[in-house]
Amino acid sequence: MARIRSIKPEFPQSESMGNVSRDARLLFIMLWTLCDDEGRTRGDSRMLARTLYPYDDGEDGSVRTTRRDVETWLDELEHECCVERYEIDGADYIQVCNWLNHQKIDKPTKSKISPPGESSRRVARIIEASSTEGKGSSLLEGSGKEGMVAPADAAAPPLEFSLTDDPAHVEQRGKVATKTETRTAATWAAYATAYRAAYGVDPVRNRTVNAQLSSFINRVGEAEAPEISAFYIKHPSAYYRSRGHSVGCLLQDAEKLRTEWATNRVTTTTQARQQERTASNPFAKMAEGMPQGEDHGAE
């Protein structure tokens, strides 16, 4: 049963939330309404997609939210140790980490869901795991900050959203990072090679980049992701160039870039605007169909 939950003013300043996408942040908040008083809920992604996004069914041109979308956002949240996913007797569950830092529960009811244990824990689940992906060297560069932004005033109390230094959370973060690096190794290698050729320097790789690459792979597929990422670096779009062909833009336009790579037809912003003007101008459409050099207005 859905519950009334609260959002603290510190939430937007959370470093963990700054490392995930907007969609992941929204999912995290909506998960709270499903969680029991100990921060646990069912974790089946198909159920979550239908329960939390009932109007995102793709009908009448509306947004379609799928179980894969939910899996992608859960990957991001788990990477930041915001949630922990686990299985019991084949069923999926979610534990919100540091639940009592997020919610103040009056007269809590004992959870009917068992807590995660070593035998049930699932770290960084991969939707379409590949048995052929090679293992790359560890390139993760942590920020050295575990948790949220420290208060500006050293004398002020710490933000309630701060992650604890619980060894279990620290160990989980390390395991998730290693899994993510291994999964994204081929895509990162292709992206980095093309990036060096274009810019003459190595691209930055950190926790955020790893999470973005993992989400990108979820959206386009593990087999095609390396080639699409290399194609993206060569894309002539002024928008991409102005942002240094960042991995964030790669993730943002994943499906568009995949289509352009597959069809070998690149559409720049200028071309897209021209096509839009042509589509809305019936006279431009007529002109496009006329043979060059022929004046159809002459009698």
PDB file of C-alpha atoms in Angstrom:
ATOM      1  CA  MET A   1       0.000   0.000   0.000  1.00  0.00           C
ATOM      2  CA  ALA A   2       1.336   3.430  -0.917  1.00  0.00           C
ATOM      3  CA  ARG A   3       2.377   5.662   1.960  1.00  0.00           C
ATOM      4  CA  ILE A   4       2.786   9.380   2.557  1.00  0.00           C
ATOM      5  CA  ARG A   5       6.487  10.249   2.639  1.00  0.00           C
ATOM      6  CA  SER A   6       8.469  13.463   2.983  1.00  0.00           C
ATOM      7  CA  ILE A   7      11.395  15.030   1.094  1.00  0.00           C
ATOM      8  CA  LYS A   8      13.974  16.947   3.092  1.00  0.00           C
ATOM      9  CA  PRO A   9      15.308  20.318   1.905  1.00  0.00           C
ATOM     10  CA  GLU A  10      18.823  18.840   1.693  1.00  0.00           C
ATOM     11  CA  PHE A  11      17.795  16.358  -0.981  1.00  0.00           C
ATOM     12  CA  PRO A  12      18.693  18.516  -4.051  1.00  0.00           C
ATOM     13  CA  GLN A  13      22.209  19.124  -2.644  1.00  0.00           C
ATOM     14  CA  SER A  14      22.902  15.422  -2.189  1.00  0.00           C
ATOM     15  CA  GLU A  15      26.119  14.406  -3.959  1.00  0.00           C
ATOM     16  CA  SER A  16      24.680  10.977  -4.680  1.00  0.00           C
ATOM     17  CA  MET A  17      21.711  12.560  -6.445  1.00  0.00           C
ATOM     18  CA  GLY A  18      24.127  14.765  -8.373  1.00  0.00           C
ATOM     19  CA  ASN A  19      25.760  11.620  -9.742  1.00  0.00           C
ATOM     20  CA  VAL A  20      22.573  10.125 -11.186  1.00  0.00           C
ATOM     21  CA  SER A  21      20.145  11.184 -13.891  1.00  0.00           C
ATOM     22  CA  ARG A  22      16.948  13.145 -13.297  1.00  0.00           C
ATOM     23  CA  ASP A  23      14.893  10.054 -14.024  1.00  0.00           C
ATOM     24  CA  ALA A  24      16.815   8.079 -11.397  1.00  0.00           C
ATOM     25  CA  ARG A  25      16.183  10.829  -8.836  1.00  0.00           C
ATOM     26  CA  LEU A  26      12.441  10.750  -9.547  1.00  0.00           C
ATOM     27  CA  LEU A  27      12.364   6.955  -9.296  1.00  0.00           C
ATOM     28  CA  PHE A  28      14.205   7.104  -5.964  1.00  0.00           C
ATOM     29  CA  ILE A  29      11.609   9.479  -4.500  1.00  0.00           C
ATOM     30  CA  MET A  30       8.655   7.490  -5.836  1.00  0.00           C
ATOM     31  CA  LEU A  31      10.119   4.256  -4.428  1.00  0.00           C
ATOM     32  CA  TRP A  32       9.692   5.720  -0.952  1.00  0.00           C
ATOM     33  CA  THR A  33       5.908   5.692  -1.377  1.00  0.00           C
ATOM     34  CA  LEU A  34       6.019   1.928  -1.947  1.00  0.00           C
ATOM     35  CA  CYS A  35       8.499   1.108   0.816  1.00  0.00           C
ATOM     36  CA  ASP A  36       7.315  -0.221   4.163  1.00  0.00           C
ATOM     37  CA  ASP A  37       8.388   1.360   7.426  1.00  0.00           C
ATOM     38  CA  GLU A  38      11.791  -0.333   7.246  1.00  0.00           C
ATOM     39  CA  GLY A  39      12.527   0.900   3.711  1.00  0.00           C
ATOM     40  CA  ARG A  40      11.822  -2.314   1.799  1.00  0.00           C
ATOM     41  CA  THR A  41       9.630  -3.001  -1.188  1.00  0.00           C
ATOM     42  CA  ARG A  42       9.192  -5.454  -4.027  1.00  0.00           C
ATOM     43  CA  GLY A  43      11.786  -4.884  -6.729  1.00  0.00           C
ATOM     44  CA  ASP A  44      10.423  -6.408  -9.925  1.00  0.00           C
ATOM     45  CA  SER A  45      11.158  -3.780 -12.589  1.00  0.00           C
ATOM     46  CA  ARG A  46       8.070  -4.589 -14.657  1.00  0.00           C
ATOM     47  CA  MET A  47       5.832  -4.132 -11.616  1.00  0.00           C
ATOM     48  CA  LEU A  48       7.581  -0.878 -10.717  1.00  0.00           C
ATOM     49  CA  ALA A  49       7.195   0.483 -14.261  1.00  0.00           C
ATOM     50  CA  ARG A  50       3.465  -0.201 -14.261  1.00  0.00           C
ATOM     51  CA  THR A  51       2.845   0.953 -10.691  1.00  0.00           C
ATOM     52  CA  LEU A  52       4.923   4.129 -10.615  1.00  0.00           C
ATOM     53  CA  TYR A  53       4.420   5.223 -14.245  1.00  0.00           C
ATOM     54  CA  PRO A  54       0.794   4.230 -15.011  1.00  0.00           C
ATOM     55  CA  TYR A  55       0.333   6.888 -17.709  1.00  0.00           C
ATOM     56  CA  ASP A  56       3.646   6.298 -19.492  1.00  0.00           C
ATOM     57  CA  ASP A  57       2.203   3.627 -21.776  1.00  0.00           C
ATOM     58  CA  GLY A  58       3.297   5.150 -25.076  1.00  0.00           C
ATOM     59  CA  GLU A  59      -0.257   5.654 -26.300  1.00  0.00           C
ATOM     60  CA  ASP A  60      -1.253   8.847 -28.122  1.00  0.00           C
ATOM     61  CA  GLY A  61       2.367   9.867 -28.470  1.00  0.00           C
ATOM     62  CA  SER A  62       2.990   9.907 -24.712  1.00  0.00           C
ATOM     63  CA  VAL A  63       6.211   8.832 -23.043  1.00  0.00           C
ATOM     64  CA  ARG A  64       6.700   5.095 -22.647  1.00  0.00           C
ATOM     65  CA  THR A  65       8.468   3.892 -19.499  1.00  0.00           C
ATOM     66  CA  THR A  66       9.579   0.270 -19.717  1.00  0.00           C
ATOM     67  CA  ARG A  67      11.084  -2.207 -17.290  1.00  0.00           C
ATOM     68  CA  ARG A  68      14.423  -1.595 -19.000  1.00  0.00           C
ATOM     69  CA  ASP A  69      14.169   2.101 -18.142  1.00  0.00           C
ATOM     70  CA  VAL A  70      13.532   1.201 -14.514  1.00  0.00           C
ATOM     71  CA  GLU A  71      16.468  -1.223 -14.543  1.00  0.00           C
ATOM     72  CA  THR A  72      18.727   1.534 -15.885  1.00  0.00           C
ATOM     73  CA  TRP A  73      17.705   3.972 -13.162  1.00  0.00           C
ATOM     74  CA  LEU A  74      18.029   1.313 -10.460  1.00  0.00           C
ATOM     75  CA  ASP A  75      21.541   0.593 -11.742  1.00  0.00           C
ATOM     76  CA  GLU A  76      22.423   4.246 -11.213  1.00  0.00           C
ATOM     77  CA  LEU A  77      20.922   4.319  -7.718  1.00  0.00           C
ATOM     78  CA  GLU A  78      22.616   1.093  -6.694  1.00  0.00           C
ATOM     79  CA  HIS A  79      25.943   2.358  -8.015  1.00  0.00           C
ATOM     80  CA  GLU A  80      25.635   5.286  -5.582  1.00  0.00           C
ATOM     81  CA  CYS A  81      24.569   2.943  -2.742  1.00  0.00           C
ATOM     82  CA  CYS A  82      21.158   4.600  -2.547  1.00  0.00           C
ATOM     83  CA  VAL A  83      19.394   1.247  -2.867  1.00  0.00           C
ATOM     84  CA  GLU A  84      20.328  -2.383  -2.516  1.00  0.00           C
ATOM     85  CA  ARG A  85      18.660  -5.043  -4.644  1.00  0.00           C
ATOM     86  CA  TYR A  86      18.393  -8.644  -3.530  1.00  0.00           C
ATOM     87  CA  GLU A  87      16.505 -11.885  -4.114  1.00  0.00           C
ATOM     88  CA  ILE A  88      14.590 -14.197  -1.812  1.00  0.00           C
ATOM     89  CA  ASP A  89      13.201 -17.437  -3.258  1.00  0.00           C
ATOM     90  CA  GLY A  90      13.445 -16.027  -6.779  1.00  0.00           C
ATOM     91  CA  ALA A  91      11.564 -12.798  -5.979  1.00  0.00           C
ATOM     92  CA  ASP A  92      13.193  -9.362  -6.317  1.00  0.00           C
ATOM     93  CA  TYR A  93      13.274  -6.869  -3.465  1.00  0.00           C
ATOM     94  CA  ILE A  94      14.760  -3.435  -2.791  1.00  0.00           C
ATOM     95  CA  GLN A  95      16.175  -1.996   0.422  1.00  0.00           C
ATOM     96  CA  VAL A  96      16.602   1.776   0.545  1.00  0.00           C
ATOM     97  CA  CYS A  97      19.972   2.438   2.179  1.00  0.00           C
ATOM     98  CA  ASN A  98      19.999   4.641   5.287  1.00  0.00           C
ATOM     99  CA  TRP A  99      16.219   4.623   5.275  1.00  0.00           C
ATOM    100  CA  LEU A 100      15.826   6.441   8.578  1.00  0.00           C
ATOM    101  CA  ASN A 101      18.021   9.256   7.269  1.00  0.00           C
ATOM    102  CA  HIS A 102      15.393   9.830   4.590  1.00  0.00           C
ATOM    103  CA  GLN A 103      12.194   9.295   6.577  1.00  0.00           C
ATOM    104  CA  LYS A 104      11.027   9.835  10.127  1.00  0.00           C
ATOM    105  CA  ILE A 105       8.600   7.038  10.935  1.00  0.00           C
ATOM    106  CA  ASP A 106       6.131   7.400  13.807  1.00  0.00           C
ATOM    107  CA  LYS A 107       4.975   4.092  15.290  1.00  0.00           C
ATOM    108  CA  PRO A 108       6.700   1.968  12.609  1.00  0.00           C
ATOM    109  CA  THR A 109       5.181  -1.333  11.551  1.00  0.00           C
ATOM    110  CA  LYS A 110       7.547  -4.289  11.326  1.00  0.00           C
ATOM    111  CA  SER A 111       8.405  -5.200   7.734  1.00  0.00           C
ATOM    112  CA  LYS A 112       6.985  -8.396   6.267  1.00  0.00           C
ATOM    113  CA  ILE A 113       9.977  -8.529   3.881  1.00  0.00           C
ATOM    114  CA  SER A 114      13.195 -10.106   5.112  1.00  0.00           C
ATOM    115  CA  PRO A 115      16.285  -7.850   5.029  1.00  0.00           C
ATOM    116  CA  PRO A 116      19.073  -8.512   2.535  1.00  0.00           C
ATOM    117  CA  GLY A 117      21.707 -11.026   3.572  1.00  0.00           C
ATOM    118  CA  GLU A 118      24.928 -12.309   2.051  1.00  0.00           C
ATOM    119  CA  SER A 119      23.061 -15.158   0.337  1.00  0.00           C
ATOM    120  CA  SER A 120      20.398 -12.859  -1.122  1.00  0.00           C
ATOM    121  CA  ARG A 121      22.444  -9.784  -2.095  1.00  0.00           C
ATOM    122  CA  ARG A 122      22.707  -8.965  -5.784  1.00  0.00           C
ATOM    123  CA  VAL A 123      25.339  -6.399  -6.730  1.00  0.00           C
ATOM    124  CA  ALA A 124      24.999  -4.414  -9.984  1.00  0.00           C
ATOM    125  CA  ARG A 125      22.584  -6.676 -11.843  1.00  0.00           C
ATOM    126  CA  ILE A 126      23.189  -6.650 -15.592  1.00  0.00           C
ATOM    127  CA  ILE A 127      20.183  -6.890 -17.907  1.00  0.00           C
ATOM    128  CA  GLU A 128      21.895  -8.513 -20.876  1.00  0.00           C
ATOM    129  CA  ALA A 129      25.166  -9.888 -19.538  1.00  0.00           C
ATOM    130  CA  SER A 130      27.712 -10.802 -22.199  1.00  0.00           C
ATOM    131  CA  SER A 131      29.932 -13.831 -21.741  1.00  0.00           C
ATOM    132  CA  THR A 132      32.349 -12.568 -24.388  1.00  0.00           C
ATOM    133  CA  GLU A 133      33.245  -9.166 -22.965  1.00  0.00           C
ATOM    134  CA  GLY A 134      36.871  -8.894 -21.978  1.00  0.00           C
ATOM    135  CA  LYS A 135      38.079  -7.642 -18.650  1.00  0.00           C
ATOM    136  CA  GLY A 136      39.638  -4.203 -18.809  1.00  0.00           C
ATOM    137  CA  SER A 137      42.036  -2.653 -16.354  1.00  0.00           C
ATOM    138  CA  SER A 138      40.609  -0.701 -13.466  1.00  0.00           C
ATOM    139  CA  LEU A 139      40.314   2.938 -14.491  1.00  0.00           C
ATOM    140  CA  LEU A 140      37.811   4.104 -11.915  1.00  0.00           C
ATOM    141  CA  GLU A 141      38.848   7.379 -10.347  1.00  0.00           C
ATOM    142  CA  GLY A 142      36.818   8.038  -7.207  1.00  0.00           C
ATOM    143  CA  SER A 143      36.233  11.524  -5.961  1.00  0.00           C
ATOM    144  CA  GLY A 144      37.437  10.548  -2.511  1.00  0.00           C
ATOM    145  CA  LYS A 145      34.080  11.644  -1.077  1.00  0.00           C
ATOM    146  CA  GLU A 146      31.777   8.968   0.209  1.00  0.00           C
ATOM    147  CA  GLY A 147      28.286  10.384   0.479  1.00  0.00           C
ATOM    148  CA  MET A 148      26.910  13.864   0.413  1.00  0.00           C
ATOM    149  CA  VAL A 149      28.335  17.366   0.239  1.00  0.00           C
ATOM    150  CA  ALA A 150      29.821  18.496   3.530  1.00  0.00           C
ATOM    151  CA  PRO A 151      28.257  21.531   5.208  1.00  0.00           C
ATOM    152  CA  ALA A 152      29.816  24.895   4.393  1.00  0.00           C
ATOM    153  CA  ASP A 153      30.120  25.687   8.114  1.00  0.00           C
ATOM    154  CA  ALA A 154      32.410  23.208   9.834  1.00  0.00           C
ATOM    155  CA  ALA A 155      30.587  23.824  13.108  1.00  0.00           C
ATOM    156  CA  ALA A 156      27.214  23.036  11.606  1.00  0.00           C
ATOM    157  CA  PRO A 157      25.738  19.550  12.052  1.00  0.00           C
ATOM    158  CA  PRO A 158      26.197  17.201   9.073  1.00  0.00           C
ATOM    159  CA  LEU A 159      23.429  16.814   6.552  1.00  0.00           C
ATOM    160  CA  GLU A 160      21.040  14.054   7.474  1.00  0.00           C
ATOM    161  CA  PHE A 161      21.369  12.631   3.965  1.00  0.00           C
ATOM    162  CA  SER A 162      25.045  11.709   4.427  1.00  0.00           C
ATOM    163  CA  LEU A 163      25.892   8.086   3.762  1.00  0.00           C
ATOM    164  CA  THR A 164      27.461   6.347   6.717  1.00  0.00           C
ATOM    165  CA  ASP A 165      30.923   4.814   6.704  1.00  0.00           C
ATOM    166  CA  ASP A 166      29.373   1.423   7.257  1.00  0.00           C
ATOM    167  CA  PRO A 167      31.978  -1.105   5.994  1.00  0.00           C
ATOM    168  CA  ALA A 168      29.224  -3.058   4.245  1.00  0.00           C
ATOM    169  CA  HIS A 169      28.281  -0.012   2.147  1.00  0.00           C
ATOM    170  CA  VAL A 170      31.917   0.768   1.385  1.00  0.00           C
ATOM    171  CA  GLU A 171      32.510  -2.825   0.303  1.00  0.00           C
ATOM    172  CA  GLN A 172      29.340  -2.839  -1.793  1.00  0.00           C
ATOM    173  CA  ARG A 173      30.379   0.391  -3.556  1.00  0.00           C
ATOM    174  CA  GLY A 174      33.704  -1.208  -4.485  1.00  0.00           C
ATOM    175  CA  LYS A 175      32.028  -4.344  -5.844  1.00  0.00           C
ATOM    176  CA  VAL A 176      29.560  -2.309  -7.892  1.00  0.00           C
ATOM    177  CA  ALA A 177      32.389  -0.191  -9.332  1.00  0.00           C
ATOM    178  CA  THR A 178      34.360  -3.287 -10.362  1.00  0.00           C
ATOM    179  CA  LYS A 179      31.309  -4.884 -11.991  1.00  0.00           C
ATOM    180  CA  THR A 180      30.506  -1.668 -13.860  1.00  0.00           C
ATOM    181  CA  GLU A 181      34.069  -1.251 -15.131  1.00  0.00           C
ATOM    182  CA  THR A 182      34.162  -4.828 -16.415  1.00  0.00           C
ATOM    183  CA  ARG A 183      30.827  -4.519 -18.156  1.00  0.00           C
ATOM    184  CA  THR A 184      31.683  -1.222 -19.836  1.00  0.00           C
ATOM    185  CA  ALA A 185      35.278  -2.152 -20.759  1.00  0.00           C
ATOM    186  CA  ALA A 186      34.716  -2.655 -24.501  1.00  0.00           C
ATOM    187  CA  THR A 187      32.567   0.459 -24.901  1.00  0.00           C
ATOM    188  CA  TRP A 188      34.991   2.580 -22.903  1.00  0.00           C
ATOM    189  CA  ALA A 189      37.953   1.312 -24.969  1.00  0.00           C
ATOM    190  CA  ALA A 190      36.229   2.248 -28.239  1.00  0.00           C
ATOM    191  CA  TYR A 191      35.140   5.645 -26.917  1.00  0.00           C
ATOM    192  CA  ALA A 192      38.567   6.456 -25.418  1.00  0.00           C
ATOM    193  CA  THR A 193      40.466   5.438 -28.572  1.00  0.00           C
ATOM    194  CA  ALA A 194      38.292   7.644 -30.792  1.00  0.00           C
ATOM    195  CA  TYR A 195      38.439  10.466 -28.239  1.00  0.00           C
ATOM    196  CA  ARG A 196      42.256  10.450 -28.153  1.00  0.00           C
ATOM    197  CA  ALA A 197      42.375  10.519 -31.945  1.00  0.00           C
ATOM    198  CA  ALA A 198      40.017  13.513 -32.058  1.00  0.00           C
ATOM    199  CA  TYR A 199      41.256  15.560 -29.091  1.00  0.00           C
ATOM    200  CA  GLY A 200      44.798  14.357 -28.469  1.00  0.00           C
ATOM    201  CA  VAL A 201      44.137  13.693 -24.753  1.00  0.00           C
ATOM    202  CA  ASP A 202      42.565  10.936 -22.700  1.00  0.00           C
ATOM    203  CA  PRO A 203      38.924  11.375 -21.668  1.00  0.00           C
ATOM    204  CA  VAL A 204      38.038  11.562 -17.984  1.00  0.00           C
ATOM    205  CA  ARG A 205      36.664   8.423 -16.398  1.00  0.00           C
ATOM    206  CA  ASN A 206      35.008   8.509 -12.996  1.00  0.00           C
ATOM    207  CA  ARG A 207      31.993   7.101 -11.155  1.00  0.00           C
ATOM    208  CA  THR A 208      29.521   9.251 -13.066  1.00  0.00           C
ATOM    209  CA  VAL A 209      30.998   8.281 -16.449  1.00  0.00           C
ATOM    210  CA  ASN A 210      30.883   4.584 -15.504  1.00  0.00           C
ATOM    211  CA  ALA A 211      27.212   4.837 -14.541  1.00  0.00           C
ATOM    212  CA  GLN A 212      26.404   6.729 -17.748  1.00  0.00           C
ATOM    213  CA  LEU A 213      28.180   4.131 -19.887  1.00  0.00           C
ATOM    214  CA  SER A 214      26.300   1.335 -18.151  1.00  0.00           C
ATOM    215  CA  SER A 215      22.993   3.113 -18.787  1.00  0.00           C
ATOM    216  CA  PHE A 216      23.983   3.715 -22.414  1.00  0.00           C
ATOM    217  CA  ILE A 217      24.658  -0.008 -22.877  1.00  0.00           C
ATOM    218  CA  ASN A 218      21.252  -0.803 -21.397  1.00  0.00           C
ATOM    219  CA  ARG A 219      19.595   1.428 -23.995  1.00  0.00           C
ATOM    220  CA  VAL A 220      21.408   0.386 -27.194  1.00  0.00           C
ATOM    221  CA  GLY A 221      22.641  -3.116 -26.391  1.00  0.00           C
ATOM    222  CA  GLU A 222      26.048  -4.414 -25.427  1.00  0.00           C
ATOM    223  CA  ALA A 223      27.012  -5.628 -28.909  1.00  0.00           C
ATOM    224  CA  GLU A 224      26.511  -2.295 -30.693  1.00  0.00           C
ATOM    225  CA  ALA A 225      27.547   0.099 -27.916  1.00  0.00           C
ATOM    226  CA  PRO A 226      31.316   0.190 -28.739  1.00  0.00           C
ATOM    227  CA  GLU A 227      30.777   1.040 -32.412  1.00  0.00           C
ATOM    228  CA  ILE A 228      28.126   3.652 -31.638  1.00  0.00           C
ATOM    229  CA  SER A 229      30.380   5.338 -29.075  1.00  0.00           C
ATOM    230  CA  ALA A 230      33.236   5.562 -31.598  1.00  0.00           C
ATOM    231  CA  PHE A 231      30.806   6.863 -34.241  1.00  0.00           C
ATOM    232  CA  TYR A 232      29.621   9.518 -31.794  1.00  0.00           C
ATOM    233  CA  ILE A 233      33.110  11.002 -31.381  1.00  0.00           C
ATOM    234  CA  LYS A 234      33.238  11.653 -35.138  1.00  0.00           C
ATOM    235  CA  HIS A 235      29.767  13.252 -35.170  1.00  0.00           C
ATOM    236  CA  PRO A 236      29.983  16.774 -36.694  1.00  0.00           C
ATOM    237  CA  SER A 237      27.250  18.274 -34.510  1.00  0.00           C
ATOM    238  CA  ALA A 238      28.284  21.657 -33.113  1.00  0.00           C
ATOM    239  CA  TYR A 239      26.319  20.808 -29.963  1.00  0.00           C
ATOM    240  CA  TYR A 240      28.440  17.716 -29.312  1.00  0.00           C
ATOM    241  CA  ARG A 241      31.669  19.550 -30.143  1.00  0.00           C
ATOM    242  CA  SER A 242      30.825  22.385 -27.749  1.00  0.00           C
ATOM    243  CA  ARG A 243      30.470  19.816 -24.976  1.00  0.00           C
ATOM    244  CA  GLY A 244      33.596  17.908 -25.876  1.00  0.00           C
ATOM    245  CA  HIS A 245      31.653  14.829 -26.983  1.00  0.00           C
ATOM    246  CA  SER A 246      30.910  14.009 -23.347  1.00  0.00           C
ATOM    247  CA  VAL A 247      29.550  10.634 -22.280  1.00  0.00           C
ATOM    248  CA  GLY A 248      26.548  12.506 -20.883  1.00  0.00           C
ATOM    249  CA  CYS A 249      25.532  13.623 -24.380  1.00  0.00           C
ATOM    250  CA  LEU A 250      26.148  10.087 -25.653  1.00  0.00           C
ATOM    251  CA  LEU A 251      23.657   8.778 -23.108  1.00  0.00           C
ATOM    252  CA  GLN A 252      21.213  11.620 -23.668  1.00  0.00           C
ATOM    253  CA  ASP A 253      20.868  10.897 -27.402  1.00  0.00           C
ATOM    254  CA  ALA A 254      21.493   7.142 -27.291  1.00  0.00           C
ATOM    255  CA  GLU A 255      18.640   6.061 -29.579  1.00  0.00           C
ATOM    256  CA  LYS A 256      19.167   8.926 -32.037  1.00  0.00           C
ATOM    257  CA  LEU A 257      22.865   8.119 -32.365  1.00  0.00           C
ATOM    258  CA  ARG A 258      22.129   4.431 -32.763  1.00  0.00           C
ATOM    259  CA  THR A 259      19.760   5.189 -35.661  1.00  0.00           C
ATOM    260  CA  GLU A 260      22.304   7.478 -37.327  1.00  0.00           C
ATOM    261  CA  TRP A 261      25.046   4.882 -36.903  1.00  0.00           C
ATOM    262  CA  ALA A 262      22.847   2.093 -38.321  1.00  0.00           C
ATOM    263  CA  THR A 263      21.660   4.163 -41.304  1.00  0.00           C
ATOM    264  CA  ASN A 264      24.914   6.082 -41.795  1.00  0.00           C
ATOM    265  CA  ARG A 265      22.855   9.269 -41.999  1.00  0.00           C
ATOM    266  CA  VAL A 266      23.946  12.060 -39.683  1.00  0.00           C
ATOM    267  CA  THR A 267      21.478  14.834 -38.907  1.00  0.00           C
ATOM    268  CA  THR A 268      22.857  18.080 -37.521  1.00  0.00           C
ATOM    269  CA  THR A 269      20.778  20.705 -35.728  1.00  0.00           C
ATOM    270  CA  THR A 270      20.773  22.922 -38.835  1.00  0.00           C
ATOM    271  CA  GLN A 271      19.540  20.066 -41.013  1.00  0.00           C
ATOM    272  CA  ALA A 272      16.863  19.144 -38.493  1.00  0.00           C
ATOM    273  CA  ARG A 273      15.580  22.720 -38.435  1.00  0.00           C
ATOM    274  CA  GLN A 274      15.549  22.847 -42.230  1.00  0.00           C
ATOM    275  CA  GLN A 275      13.604  19.593 -42.382  1.00  0.00           C
ATOM    276  CA  GLU A 276      11.147  20.938 -39.814  1.00  0.00           C
ATOM    277  CA  ARG A 277      10.601  24.122 -41.827  1.00  0.00           C
ATOM    278  CA  THR A 278      10.134  22.104 -44.997  1.00  0.00           C
ATOM    279  CA  ALA A 279       7.660  19.762 -43.327  1.00  0.00           C
ATOM    280  CA  SER A 280       5.526  22.691 -42.148  1.00  0.00           C
ATOM    281  CA  ASN A 281       5.696  24.613 -45.447  1.00  0.00           C
ATOM    282  CA  PRO A 282       3.566  23.095 -48.244  1.00  0.00           C
ATOM    283  CA  PHE A 283       5.190  25.333 -50.883  1.00  0.00           C
ATOM    284  CA  ALA A 284       8.644  24.116 -49.873  1.00  0.00           C
ATOM    285  CA  LYS A 285       7.414  20.545 -50.273  1.00  0.00           C
ATOM    286  CA  MET A 286       6.150  21.342 -53.784  1.00  0.00           C
ATOM    287  CA  ALA A 287       9.451  22.993 -54.674  1.00  0.00           C
ATOM    288  CA  GLU A 288      11.375  19.917 -53.579  1.00  0.00           C
ATOM    289  CA  GLY A 289       9.417  17.815 -56.054  1.00  0.00           C
ATOM    290  CA  MET A 290      10.087  20.099 -59.030  1.00  0.00           C
ATOM    291  CA  PRO A 291      12.884  19.301 -61.508  1.00  0.00           C
ATOM    292  CA  GLN A 292      15.817  21.697 -61.219  1.00  0.00           C
ATOM    293  CA  GLY A 293      15.947  24.497 -63.808  1.00  0.00           C
ATOM    294  CA  GLU A 294      12.292  24.234 -64.779  1.00  0.00           C
ATOM    295  CA  ASP A 295       9.949  27.177 -64.156  1.00  0.00           C
ATOM    296  CA  HIS A 296       6.552  25.719 -63.382  1.00  0.00           C
ATOM    297  CA  GLY A 297       5.067  29.160 -62.908  1.00  0.00           C
ATOM    298  CA  ALA A 298       5.450  30.115 -66.607  1.00  0.00           C
ATOM    299  CA  GLU A 299       2.479  29.910 -68.884  1.00  0.00           C
TER     300      GLU A 299
END
